Structure formats: structure tokens, C-alpha cells
mmCIF file with all atom_site columns, C-alpha atoms in Angstrom:
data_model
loop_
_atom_site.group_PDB
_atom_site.id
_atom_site.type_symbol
_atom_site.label_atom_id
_atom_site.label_alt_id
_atom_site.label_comp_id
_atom_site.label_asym_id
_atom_site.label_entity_id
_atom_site.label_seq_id
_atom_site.pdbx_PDB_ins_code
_atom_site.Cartn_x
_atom_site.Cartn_y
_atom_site.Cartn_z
_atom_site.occupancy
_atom_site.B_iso_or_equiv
_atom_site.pdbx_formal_charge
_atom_site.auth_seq_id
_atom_site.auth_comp_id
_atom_site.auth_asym_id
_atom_site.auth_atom_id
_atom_site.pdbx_PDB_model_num
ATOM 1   C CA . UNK A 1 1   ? 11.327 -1.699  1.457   1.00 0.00 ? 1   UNK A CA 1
ATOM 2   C CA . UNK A 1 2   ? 13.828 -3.433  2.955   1.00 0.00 ? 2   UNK A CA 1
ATOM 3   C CA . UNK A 1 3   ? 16.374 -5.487  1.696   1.00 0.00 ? 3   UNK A CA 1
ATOM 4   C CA . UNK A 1 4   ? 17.038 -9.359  2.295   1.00 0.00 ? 4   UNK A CA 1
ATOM 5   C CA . UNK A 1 5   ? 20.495 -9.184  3.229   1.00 0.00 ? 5   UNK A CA 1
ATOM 6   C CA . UNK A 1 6   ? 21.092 -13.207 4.624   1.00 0.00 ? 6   UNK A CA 1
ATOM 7   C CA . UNK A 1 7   ? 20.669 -16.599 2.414   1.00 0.00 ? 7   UNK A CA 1
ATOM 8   C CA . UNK A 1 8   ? 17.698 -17.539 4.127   1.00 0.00 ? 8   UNK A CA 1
ATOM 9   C CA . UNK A 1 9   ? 15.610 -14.129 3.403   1.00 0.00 ? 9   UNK A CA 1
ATOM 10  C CA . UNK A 1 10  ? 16.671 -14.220 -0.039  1.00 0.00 ? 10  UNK A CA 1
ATOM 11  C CA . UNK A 1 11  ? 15.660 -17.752 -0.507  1.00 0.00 ? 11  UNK A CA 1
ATOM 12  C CA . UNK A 1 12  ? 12.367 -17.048 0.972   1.00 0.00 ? 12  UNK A CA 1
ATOM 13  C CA . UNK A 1 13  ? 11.761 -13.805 -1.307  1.00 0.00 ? 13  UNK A CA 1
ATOM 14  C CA . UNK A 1 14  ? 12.669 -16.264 -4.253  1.00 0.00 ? 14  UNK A CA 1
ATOM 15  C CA . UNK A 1 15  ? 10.343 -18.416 -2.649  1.00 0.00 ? 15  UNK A CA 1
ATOM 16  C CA . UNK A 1 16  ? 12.573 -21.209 -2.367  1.00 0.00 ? 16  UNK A CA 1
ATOM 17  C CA . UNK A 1 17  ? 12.478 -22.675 1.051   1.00 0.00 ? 17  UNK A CA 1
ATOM 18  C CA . UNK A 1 18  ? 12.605 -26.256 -0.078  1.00 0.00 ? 18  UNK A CA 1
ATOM 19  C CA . UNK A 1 19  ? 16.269 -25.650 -1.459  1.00 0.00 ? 19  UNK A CA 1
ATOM 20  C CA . UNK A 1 20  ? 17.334 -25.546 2.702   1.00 0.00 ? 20  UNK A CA 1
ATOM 21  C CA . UNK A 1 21  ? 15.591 -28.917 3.055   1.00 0.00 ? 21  UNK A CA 1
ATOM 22  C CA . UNK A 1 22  ? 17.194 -30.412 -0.389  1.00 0.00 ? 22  UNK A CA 1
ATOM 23  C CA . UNK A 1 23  ? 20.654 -29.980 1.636   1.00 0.00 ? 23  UNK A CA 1
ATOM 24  C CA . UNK A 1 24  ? 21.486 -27.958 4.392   1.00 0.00 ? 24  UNK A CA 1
ATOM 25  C CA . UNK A 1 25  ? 19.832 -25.647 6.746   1.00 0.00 ? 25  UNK A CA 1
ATOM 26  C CA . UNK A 1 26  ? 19.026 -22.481 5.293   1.00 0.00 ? 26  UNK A CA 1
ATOM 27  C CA . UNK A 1 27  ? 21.465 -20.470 7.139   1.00 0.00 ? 27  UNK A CA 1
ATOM 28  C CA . UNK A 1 28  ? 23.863 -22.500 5.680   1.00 0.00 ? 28  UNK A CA 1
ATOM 29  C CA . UNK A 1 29  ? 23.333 -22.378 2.094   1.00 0.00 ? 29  UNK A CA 1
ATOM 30  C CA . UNK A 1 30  ? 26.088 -20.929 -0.157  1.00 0.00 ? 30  UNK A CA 1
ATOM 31  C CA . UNK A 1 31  ? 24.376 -17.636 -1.626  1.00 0.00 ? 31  UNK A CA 1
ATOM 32  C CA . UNK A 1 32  ? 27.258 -17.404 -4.229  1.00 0.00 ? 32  UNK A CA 1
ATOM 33  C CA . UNK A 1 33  ? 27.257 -21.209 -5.112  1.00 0.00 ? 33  UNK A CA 1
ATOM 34  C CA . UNK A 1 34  ? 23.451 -20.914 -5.460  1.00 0.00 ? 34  UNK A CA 1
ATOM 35  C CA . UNK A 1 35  ? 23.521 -17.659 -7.698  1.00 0.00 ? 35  UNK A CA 1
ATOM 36  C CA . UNK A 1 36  ? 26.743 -18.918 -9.954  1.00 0.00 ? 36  UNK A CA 1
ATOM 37  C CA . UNK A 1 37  ? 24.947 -22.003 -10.486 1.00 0.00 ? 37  UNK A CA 1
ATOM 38  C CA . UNK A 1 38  ? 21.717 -19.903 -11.865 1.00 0.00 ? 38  UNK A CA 1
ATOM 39  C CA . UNK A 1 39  ? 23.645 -17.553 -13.403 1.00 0.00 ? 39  UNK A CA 1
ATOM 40  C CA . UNK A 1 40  ? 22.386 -14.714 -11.044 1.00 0.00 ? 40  UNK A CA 1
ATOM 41  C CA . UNK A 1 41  ? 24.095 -11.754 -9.428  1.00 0.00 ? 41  UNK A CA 1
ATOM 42  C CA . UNK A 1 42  ? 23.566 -11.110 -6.058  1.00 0.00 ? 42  UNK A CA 1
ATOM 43  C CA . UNK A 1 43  ? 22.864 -7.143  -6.516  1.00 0.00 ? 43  UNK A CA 1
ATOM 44  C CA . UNK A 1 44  ? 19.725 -8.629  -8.949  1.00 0.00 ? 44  UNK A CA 1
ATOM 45  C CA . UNK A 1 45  ? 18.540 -10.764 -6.449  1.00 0.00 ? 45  UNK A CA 1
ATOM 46  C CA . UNK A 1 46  ? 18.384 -8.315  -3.879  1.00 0.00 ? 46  UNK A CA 1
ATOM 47  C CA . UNK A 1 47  ? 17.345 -5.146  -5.508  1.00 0.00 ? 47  UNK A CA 1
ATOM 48  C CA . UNK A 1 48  ? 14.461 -6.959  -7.220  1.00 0.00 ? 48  UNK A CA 1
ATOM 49  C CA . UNK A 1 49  ? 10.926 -5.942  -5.468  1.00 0.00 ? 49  UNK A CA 1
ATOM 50  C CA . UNK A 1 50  ? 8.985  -8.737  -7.771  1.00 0.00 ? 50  UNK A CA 1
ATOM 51  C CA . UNK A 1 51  ? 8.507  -12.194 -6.518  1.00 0.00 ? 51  UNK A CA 1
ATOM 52  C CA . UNK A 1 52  ? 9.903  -15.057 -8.818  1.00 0.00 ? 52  UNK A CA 1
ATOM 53  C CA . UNK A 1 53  ? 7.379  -17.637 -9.221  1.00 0.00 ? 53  UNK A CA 1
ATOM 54  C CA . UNK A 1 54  ? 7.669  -20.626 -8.264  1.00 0.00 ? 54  UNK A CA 1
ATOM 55  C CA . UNK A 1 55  ? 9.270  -23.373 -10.159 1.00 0.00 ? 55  UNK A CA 1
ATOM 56  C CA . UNK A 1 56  ? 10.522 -20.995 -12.091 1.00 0.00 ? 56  UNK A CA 1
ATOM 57  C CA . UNK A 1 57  ? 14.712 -22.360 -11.576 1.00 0.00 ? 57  UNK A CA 1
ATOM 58  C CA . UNK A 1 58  ? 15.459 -25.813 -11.830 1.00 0.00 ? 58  UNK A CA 1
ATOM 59  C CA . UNK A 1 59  ? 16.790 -26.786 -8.634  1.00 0.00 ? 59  UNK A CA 1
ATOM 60  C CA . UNK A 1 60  ? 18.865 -29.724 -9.188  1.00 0.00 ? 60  UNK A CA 1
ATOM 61  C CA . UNK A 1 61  ? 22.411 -29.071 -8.581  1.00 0.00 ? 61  UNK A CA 1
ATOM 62  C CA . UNK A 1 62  ? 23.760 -31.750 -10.919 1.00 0.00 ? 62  UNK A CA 1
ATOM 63  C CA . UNK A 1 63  ? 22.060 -30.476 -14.054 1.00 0.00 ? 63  UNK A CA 1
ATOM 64  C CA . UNK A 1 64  ? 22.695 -26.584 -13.153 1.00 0.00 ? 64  UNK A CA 1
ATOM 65  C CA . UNK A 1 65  ? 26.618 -25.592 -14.784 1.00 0.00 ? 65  UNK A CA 1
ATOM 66  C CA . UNK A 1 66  ? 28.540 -22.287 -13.956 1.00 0.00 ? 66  UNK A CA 1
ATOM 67  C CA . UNK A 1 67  ? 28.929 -20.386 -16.947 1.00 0.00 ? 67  UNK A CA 1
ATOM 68  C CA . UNK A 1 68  ? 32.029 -18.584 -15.368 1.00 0.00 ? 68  UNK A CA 1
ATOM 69  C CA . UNK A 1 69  ? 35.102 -20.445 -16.241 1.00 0.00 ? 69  UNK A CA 1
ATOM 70  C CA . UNK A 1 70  ? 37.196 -21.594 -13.872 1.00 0.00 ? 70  UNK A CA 1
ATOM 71  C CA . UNK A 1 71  ? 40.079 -19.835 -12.571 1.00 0.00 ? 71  UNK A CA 1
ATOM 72  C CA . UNK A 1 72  ? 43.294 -20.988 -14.723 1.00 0.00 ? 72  UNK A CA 1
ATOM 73  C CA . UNK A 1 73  ? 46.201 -22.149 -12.771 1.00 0.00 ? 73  UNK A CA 1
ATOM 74  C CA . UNK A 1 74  ? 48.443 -19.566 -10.065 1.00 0.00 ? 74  UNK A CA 1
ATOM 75  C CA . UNK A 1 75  ? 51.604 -18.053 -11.883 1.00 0.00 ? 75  UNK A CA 1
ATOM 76  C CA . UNK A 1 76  ? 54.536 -16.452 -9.890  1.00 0.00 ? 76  UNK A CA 1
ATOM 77  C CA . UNK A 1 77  ? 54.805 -12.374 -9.286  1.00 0.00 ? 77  UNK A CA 1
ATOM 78  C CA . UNK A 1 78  ? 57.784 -12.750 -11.527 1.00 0.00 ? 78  UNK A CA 1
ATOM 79  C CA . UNK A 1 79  ? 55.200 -14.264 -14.330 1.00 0.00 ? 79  UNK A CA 1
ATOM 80  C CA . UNK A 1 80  ? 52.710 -11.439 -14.165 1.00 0.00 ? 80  UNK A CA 1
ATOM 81  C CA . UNK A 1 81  ? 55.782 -8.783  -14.287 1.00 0.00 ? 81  UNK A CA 1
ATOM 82  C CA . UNK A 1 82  ? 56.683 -10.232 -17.811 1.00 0.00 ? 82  UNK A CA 1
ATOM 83  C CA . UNK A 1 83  ? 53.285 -8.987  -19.358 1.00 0.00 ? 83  UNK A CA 1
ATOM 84  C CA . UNK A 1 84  ? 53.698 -5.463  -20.544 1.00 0.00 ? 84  UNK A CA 1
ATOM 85  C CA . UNK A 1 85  ? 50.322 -4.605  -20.297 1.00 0.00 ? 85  UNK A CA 1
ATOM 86  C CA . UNK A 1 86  ? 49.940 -0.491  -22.088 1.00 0.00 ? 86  UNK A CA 1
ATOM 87  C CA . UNK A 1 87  ? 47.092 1.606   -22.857 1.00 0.00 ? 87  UNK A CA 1
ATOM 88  C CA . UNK A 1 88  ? 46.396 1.648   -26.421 1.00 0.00 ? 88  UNK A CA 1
ATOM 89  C CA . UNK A 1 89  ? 43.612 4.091   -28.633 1.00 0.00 ? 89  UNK A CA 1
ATOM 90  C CA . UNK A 1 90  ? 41.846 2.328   -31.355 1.00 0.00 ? 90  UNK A CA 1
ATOM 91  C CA . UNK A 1 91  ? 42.954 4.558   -34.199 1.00 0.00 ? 91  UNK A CA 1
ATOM 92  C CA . UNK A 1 92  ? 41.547 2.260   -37.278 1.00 0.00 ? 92  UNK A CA 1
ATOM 93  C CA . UNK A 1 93  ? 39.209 -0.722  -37.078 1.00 0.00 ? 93  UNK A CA 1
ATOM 94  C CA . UNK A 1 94  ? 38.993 -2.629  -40.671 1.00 0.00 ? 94  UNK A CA 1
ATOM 95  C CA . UNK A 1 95  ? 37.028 -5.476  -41.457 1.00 0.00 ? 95  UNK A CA 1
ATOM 96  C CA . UNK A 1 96  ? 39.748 -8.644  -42.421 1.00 0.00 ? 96  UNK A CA 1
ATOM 97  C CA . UNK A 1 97  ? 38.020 -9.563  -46.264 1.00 0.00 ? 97  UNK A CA 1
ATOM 98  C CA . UNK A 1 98  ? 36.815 -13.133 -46.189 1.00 0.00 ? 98  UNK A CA 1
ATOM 99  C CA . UNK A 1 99  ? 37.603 -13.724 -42.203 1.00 0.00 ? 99  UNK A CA 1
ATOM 100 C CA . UNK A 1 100 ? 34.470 -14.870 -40.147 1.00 0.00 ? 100 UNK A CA 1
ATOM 101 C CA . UNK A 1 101 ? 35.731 -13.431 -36.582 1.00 0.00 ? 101 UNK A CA 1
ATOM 102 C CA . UNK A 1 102 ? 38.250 -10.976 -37.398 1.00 0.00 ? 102 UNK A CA 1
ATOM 103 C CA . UNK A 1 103 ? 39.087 -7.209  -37.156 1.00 0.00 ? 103 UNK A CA 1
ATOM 104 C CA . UNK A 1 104 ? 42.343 -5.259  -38.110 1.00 0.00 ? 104 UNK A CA 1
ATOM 105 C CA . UNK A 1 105 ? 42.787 -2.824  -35.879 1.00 0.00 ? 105 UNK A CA 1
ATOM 106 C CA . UNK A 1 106 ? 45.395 -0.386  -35.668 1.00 0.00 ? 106 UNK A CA 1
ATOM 107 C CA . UNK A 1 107 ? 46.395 0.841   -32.166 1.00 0.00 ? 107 UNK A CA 1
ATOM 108 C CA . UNK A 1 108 ? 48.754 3.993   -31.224 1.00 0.00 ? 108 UNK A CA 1
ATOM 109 C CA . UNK A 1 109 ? 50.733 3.854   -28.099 1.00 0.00 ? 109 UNK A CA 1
ATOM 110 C CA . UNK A 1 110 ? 51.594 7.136   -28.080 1.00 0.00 ? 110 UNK A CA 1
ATOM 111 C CA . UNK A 1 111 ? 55.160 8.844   -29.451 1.00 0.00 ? 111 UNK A CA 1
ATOM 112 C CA . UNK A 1 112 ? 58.259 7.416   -29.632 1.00 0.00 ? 112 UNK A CA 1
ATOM 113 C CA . UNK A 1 113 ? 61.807 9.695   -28.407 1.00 0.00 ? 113 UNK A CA 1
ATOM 114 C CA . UNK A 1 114 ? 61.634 11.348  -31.150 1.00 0.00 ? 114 UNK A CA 1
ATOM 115 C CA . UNK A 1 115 ? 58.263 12.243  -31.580 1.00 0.00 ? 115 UNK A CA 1
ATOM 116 C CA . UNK A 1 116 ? 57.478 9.658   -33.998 1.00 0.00 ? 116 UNK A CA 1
ATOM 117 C CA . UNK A 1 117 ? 53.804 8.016   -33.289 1.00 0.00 ? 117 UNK A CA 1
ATOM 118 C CA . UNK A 1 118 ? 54.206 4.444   -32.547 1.00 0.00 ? 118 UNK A CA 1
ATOM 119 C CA . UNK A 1 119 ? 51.361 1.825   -33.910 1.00 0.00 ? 119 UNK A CA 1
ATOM 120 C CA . UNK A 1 120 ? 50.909 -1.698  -33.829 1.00 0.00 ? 120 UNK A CA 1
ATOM 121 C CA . UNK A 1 121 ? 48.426 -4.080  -35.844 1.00 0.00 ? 121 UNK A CA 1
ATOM 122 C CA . UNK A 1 122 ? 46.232 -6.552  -33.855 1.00 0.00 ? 122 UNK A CA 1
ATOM 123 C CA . UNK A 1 123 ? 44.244 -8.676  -35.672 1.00 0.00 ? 123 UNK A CA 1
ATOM 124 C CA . UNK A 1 124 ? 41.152 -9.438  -33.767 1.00 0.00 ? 124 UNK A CA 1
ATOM 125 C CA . UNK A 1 125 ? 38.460 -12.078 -33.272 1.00 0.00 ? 125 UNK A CA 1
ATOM 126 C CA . UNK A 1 126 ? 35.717 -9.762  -31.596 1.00 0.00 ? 126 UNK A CA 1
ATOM 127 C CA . UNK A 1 127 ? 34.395 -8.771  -35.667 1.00 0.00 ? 127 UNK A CA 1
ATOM 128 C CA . UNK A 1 128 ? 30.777 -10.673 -34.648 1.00 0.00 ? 128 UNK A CA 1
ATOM 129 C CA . UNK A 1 129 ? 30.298 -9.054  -31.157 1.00 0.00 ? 129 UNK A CA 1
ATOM 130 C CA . UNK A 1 130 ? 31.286 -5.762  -33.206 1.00 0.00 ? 130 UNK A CA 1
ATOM 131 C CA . UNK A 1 131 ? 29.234 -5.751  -36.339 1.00 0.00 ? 131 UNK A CA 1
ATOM 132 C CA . UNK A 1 132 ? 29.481 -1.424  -36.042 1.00 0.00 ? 132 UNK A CA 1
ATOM 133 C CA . UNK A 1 133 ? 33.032 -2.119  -35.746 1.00 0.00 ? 133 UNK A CA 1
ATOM 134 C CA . UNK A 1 134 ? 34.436 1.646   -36.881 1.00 0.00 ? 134 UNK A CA 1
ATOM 135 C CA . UNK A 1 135 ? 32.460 2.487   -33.316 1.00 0.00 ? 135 UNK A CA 1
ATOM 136 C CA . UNK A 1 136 ? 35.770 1.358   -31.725 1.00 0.00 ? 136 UNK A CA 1
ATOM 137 C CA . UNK A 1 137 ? 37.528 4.071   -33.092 1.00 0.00 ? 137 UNK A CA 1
ATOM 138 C CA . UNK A 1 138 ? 39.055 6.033   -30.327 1.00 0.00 ? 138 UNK A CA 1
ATOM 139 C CA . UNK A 1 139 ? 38.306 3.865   -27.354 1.00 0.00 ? 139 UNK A CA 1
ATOM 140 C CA . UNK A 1 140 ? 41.635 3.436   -25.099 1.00 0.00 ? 140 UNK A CA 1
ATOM 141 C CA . UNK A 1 141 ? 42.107 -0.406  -24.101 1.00 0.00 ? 141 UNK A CA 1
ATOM 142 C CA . UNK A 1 142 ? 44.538 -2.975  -22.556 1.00 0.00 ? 142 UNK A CA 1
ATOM 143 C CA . UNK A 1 143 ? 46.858 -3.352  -24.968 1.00 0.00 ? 143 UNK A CA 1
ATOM 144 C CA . UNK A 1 144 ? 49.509 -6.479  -24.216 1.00 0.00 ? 144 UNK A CA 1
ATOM 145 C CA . UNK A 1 145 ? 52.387 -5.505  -25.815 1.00 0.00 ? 145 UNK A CA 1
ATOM 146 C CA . UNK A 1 146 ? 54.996 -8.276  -25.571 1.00 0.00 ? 146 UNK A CA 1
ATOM 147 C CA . UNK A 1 147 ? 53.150 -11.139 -26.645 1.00 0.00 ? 147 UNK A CA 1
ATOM 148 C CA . UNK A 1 148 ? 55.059 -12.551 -29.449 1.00 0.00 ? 148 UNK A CA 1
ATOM 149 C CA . UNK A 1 149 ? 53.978 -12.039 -32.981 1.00 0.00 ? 149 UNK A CA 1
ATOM 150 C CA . UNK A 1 150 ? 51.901 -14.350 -34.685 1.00 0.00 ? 150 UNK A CA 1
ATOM 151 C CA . UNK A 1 151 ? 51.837 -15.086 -37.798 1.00 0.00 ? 151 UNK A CA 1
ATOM 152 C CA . UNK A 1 152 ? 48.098 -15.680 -39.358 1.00 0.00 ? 152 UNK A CA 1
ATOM 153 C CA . UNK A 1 153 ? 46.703 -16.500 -42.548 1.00 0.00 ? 153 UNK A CA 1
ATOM 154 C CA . UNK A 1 154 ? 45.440 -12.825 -42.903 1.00 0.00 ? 154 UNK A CA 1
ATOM 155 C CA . UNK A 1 155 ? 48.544 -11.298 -41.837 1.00 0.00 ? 155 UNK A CA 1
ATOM 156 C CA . UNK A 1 156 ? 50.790 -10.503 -38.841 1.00 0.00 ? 156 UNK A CA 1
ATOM 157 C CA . UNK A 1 157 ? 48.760 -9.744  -35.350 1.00 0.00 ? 157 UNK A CA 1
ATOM 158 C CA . UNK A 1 158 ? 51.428 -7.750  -33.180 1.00 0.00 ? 158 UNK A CA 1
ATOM 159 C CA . UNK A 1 159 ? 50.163 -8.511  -29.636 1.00 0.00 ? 159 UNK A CA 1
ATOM 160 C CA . UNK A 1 160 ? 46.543 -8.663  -27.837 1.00 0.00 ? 160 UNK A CA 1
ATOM 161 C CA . UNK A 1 161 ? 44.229 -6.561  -26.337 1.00 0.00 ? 161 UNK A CA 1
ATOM 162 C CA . UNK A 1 162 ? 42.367 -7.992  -23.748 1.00 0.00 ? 162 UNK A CA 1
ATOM 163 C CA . UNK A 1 163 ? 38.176 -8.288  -23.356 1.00 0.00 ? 163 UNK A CA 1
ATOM 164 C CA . UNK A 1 164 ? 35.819 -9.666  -21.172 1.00 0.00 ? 164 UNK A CA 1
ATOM 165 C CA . UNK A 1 165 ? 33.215 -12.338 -22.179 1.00 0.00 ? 165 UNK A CA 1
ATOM 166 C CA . UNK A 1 166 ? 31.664 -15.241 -20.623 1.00 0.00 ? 166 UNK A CA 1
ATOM 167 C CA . UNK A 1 167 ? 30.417 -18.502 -22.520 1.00 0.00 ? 167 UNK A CA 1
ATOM 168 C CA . UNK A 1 168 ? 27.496 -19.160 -23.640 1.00 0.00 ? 168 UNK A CA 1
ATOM 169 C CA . UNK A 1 169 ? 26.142 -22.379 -25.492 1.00 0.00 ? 169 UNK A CA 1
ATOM 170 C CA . UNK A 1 170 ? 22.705 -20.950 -26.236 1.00 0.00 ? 170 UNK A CA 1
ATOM 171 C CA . UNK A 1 171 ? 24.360 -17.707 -27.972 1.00 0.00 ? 171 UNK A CA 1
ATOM 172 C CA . UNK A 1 172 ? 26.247 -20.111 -30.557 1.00 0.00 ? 172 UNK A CA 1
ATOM 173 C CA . UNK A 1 173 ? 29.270 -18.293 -30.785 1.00 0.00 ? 173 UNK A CA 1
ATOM 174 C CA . UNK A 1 174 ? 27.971 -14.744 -30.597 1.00 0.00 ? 174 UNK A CA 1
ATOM 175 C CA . UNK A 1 175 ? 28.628 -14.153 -26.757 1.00 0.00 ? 175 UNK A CA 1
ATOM 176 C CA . UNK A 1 176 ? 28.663 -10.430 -25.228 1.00 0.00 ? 176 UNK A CA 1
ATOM 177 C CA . UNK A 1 177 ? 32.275 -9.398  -25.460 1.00 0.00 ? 177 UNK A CA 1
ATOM 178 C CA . UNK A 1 178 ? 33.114 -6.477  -23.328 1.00 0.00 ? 178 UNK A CA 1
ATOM 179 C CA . UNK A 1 179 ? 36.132 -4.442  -23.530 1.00 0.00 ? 179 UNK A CA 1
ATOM 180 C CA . UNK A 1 180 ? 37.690 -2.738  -20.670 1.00 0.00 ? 180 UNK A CA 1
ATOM 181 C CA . UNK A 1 181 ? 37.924 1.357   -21.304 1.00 0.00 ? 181 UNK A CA 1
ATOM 182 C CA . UNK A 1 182 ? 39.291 3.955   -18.998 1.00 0.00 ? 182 UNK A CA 1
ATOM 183 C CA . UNK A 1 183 ? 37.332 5.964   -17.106 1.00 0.00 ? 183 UNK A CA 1
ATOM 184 C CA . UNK A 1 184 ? 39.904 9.030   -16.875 1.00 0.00 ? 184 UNK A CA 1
ATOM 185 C CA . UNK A 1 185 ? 42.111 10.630  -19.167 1.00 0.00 ? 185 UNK A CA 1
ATOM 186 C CA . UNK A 1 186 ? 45.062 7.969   -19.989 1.00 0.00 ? 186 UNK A CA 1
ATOM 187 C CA . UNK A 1 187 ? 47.565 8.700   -22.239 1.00 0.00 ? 187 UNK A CA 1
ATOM 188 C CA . UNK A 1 188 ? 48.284 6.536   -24.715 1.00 0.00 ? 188 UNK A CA 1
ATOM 189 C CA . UNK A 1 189 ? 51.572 3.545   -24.276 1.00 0.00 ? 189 UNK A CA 1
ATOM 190 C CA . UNK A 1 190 ? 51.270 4.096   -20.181 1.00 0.00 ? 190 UNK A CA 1
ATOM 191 C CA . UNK A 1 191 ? 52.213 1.019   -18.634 1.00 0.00 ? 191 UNK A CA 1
ATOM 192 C CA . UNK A 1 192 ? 49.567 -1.357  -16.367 1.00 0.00 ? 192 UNK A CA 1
ATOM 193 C CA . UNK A 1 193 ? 50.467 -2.456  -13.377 1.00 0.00 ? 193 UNK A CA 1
#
């Protein structure tokens, strides 16, 4: 079967030809505004061989909100280059007694000059999206290793490491929260560029 591969074709597999007359002529409708707004991704749309019904999206582009934030404002080269962003292995995940959100987890960043392993403790608020939390154990991550530390009420966190989520009123707090991993063999405290 073929695939719709232009605005208009994909609007009329969705069968939603009267969203060209609502503003502009279908060749001219923003595909990536429209699928944003619905929280769709284009490879869905496309590789879908059912028909939506009809009705079924709410059309009205005052009432439909992006989910994806939007883009924070543009720092200097010179800004990025003070983030020392390493690879990190998850080599202890604890539960933080009596915190809500949180996880202790212990990363290593490999050895030191003189062979001495070097860890750091990040205290993390991902402990709902990771009920099976000792699962993390051994996953490499981005690890940002010059953030300053911060003191909290459960202890000292000694940087970040970074995840992936998007917000979600209906989920109440318990978004997806995804965690970037390496696909090859990284050795622990390399540097990201």
C-alpha cells in the first residue's frame, strides 16, 4: 500500500478534509503544527493502514495545547562548553526512606590516576517512573558532572543525570521518564561532546 507522503493525502486518510477549509488550502496546512497540536507523530500517521473515524480529534485549534515544551532560551557555544557532560554506570539505586520522588543512586565514572574508582551520589526524582528501581543497575547514562552540589533535606546530590519526559496533566505526576543509554560499549567518565 502506498504511503501518503503530502499534508493533503494524510488529511484525507484521516478523513479530515474540512480542516483545509477551517483555514488554509490543504496544500498548505502545517503537517507538524497539526500533529504537535494532537499529540501525533508523523511516522504513526503514515504507517497506519486503519482509517480514523471521523470526529474522532477535536479540531479547534484554540482548545488543542502542545504537550512539548517550548524550547528554553539560546545560550552561547561558550555556555554549552561549561557543562561537563560524562558517561556514568548506575552502580547502586536505593530508595531515599520517607521521600515521595526520590532515588539515591550511586554512579562510577570510571578510575581515577591512580586506579582508584571514582563515584558520585545523585539523588534523584525519577523513584515513581522507576518503582523496579534496582533495574537501573548497570545502565550507562548522561551524567552532568559540574553542576554544583546541592544540598537537600535527604542529603547531598553531587550533580544530574539527564532524562527525557514530556508533560502530562492527565498522568498526574507519573509521566513516562526515559533515560538516554548507549548503544555501544562506553567506558565509564568519557566526556560528551
Amino acid at each position: 500500500a502506498t504511503q501518503p507522503h503530502t499534508p493533503s493525502m494524510i488529511i484525507n486518510r484521516l478523513r479530515l478534509s474540512n480542516l483545509a477549509t477551517r483555514s488554509k488550502p490543504s496544500n498548505q496546512v502545517s503537517l507538524r503544527k497539526f500533529a504537535v497540536q494532537k499529540s501525533l507523530r508523523y511516522a504513526e500517521v503514515t504507517k497506519s493502514n486503519t482509517p480514523v473515524p471521523p470526529g474522532s480529534f477535536d479540531l479547534n485549534p484554540i482548545q488543542a495545547k502542545s504537550r512539548v515544551p517550548p524550547i528554553k532560551s539560546l545560550i552561547s557555544f561558550e555556555e554549552f562548553a561549561k557543562m561537563d557532560l560524562r558517561v556514568a554506570k548506575i552502580v547502586d539505586a536505593q530508595s531515599v526512606e520517607k521521600a515521595d520522588k526520590l532515588l539515591r543512586l550511586i554512579l562510577s565514572l570510571g578510575k581515577d590516576e591512580e586506579g582508584k574508582e571514582v563515584t558520585k551520589t545523585v539523588l534523584s526524582g525519577i523513584k515513581k517512573q522507576f518503582p523496579e528501581y534496582e533495574k537501573l543497575v548497570g545502565k550507562k547514562v548522561v551524567y552532568l558532572a559540574n553542576l554544583q552540589p546541592r544540598e537537600m533535606k535527604f542529603g547531598v546530590s553531587e550533580g544530574m543525570i539527564l532524562a527525557a519526559s514530556l508533560p502530562d496533566p492527565s498522568k498526574k505526576g507519573k509521566e513516562p521518564v526515559f533515560l538516554p543509554e548507549f548503544i555501544e560499549e562506553c567506558e565509564e567518565g568519557s566526556p560528551i561532546s
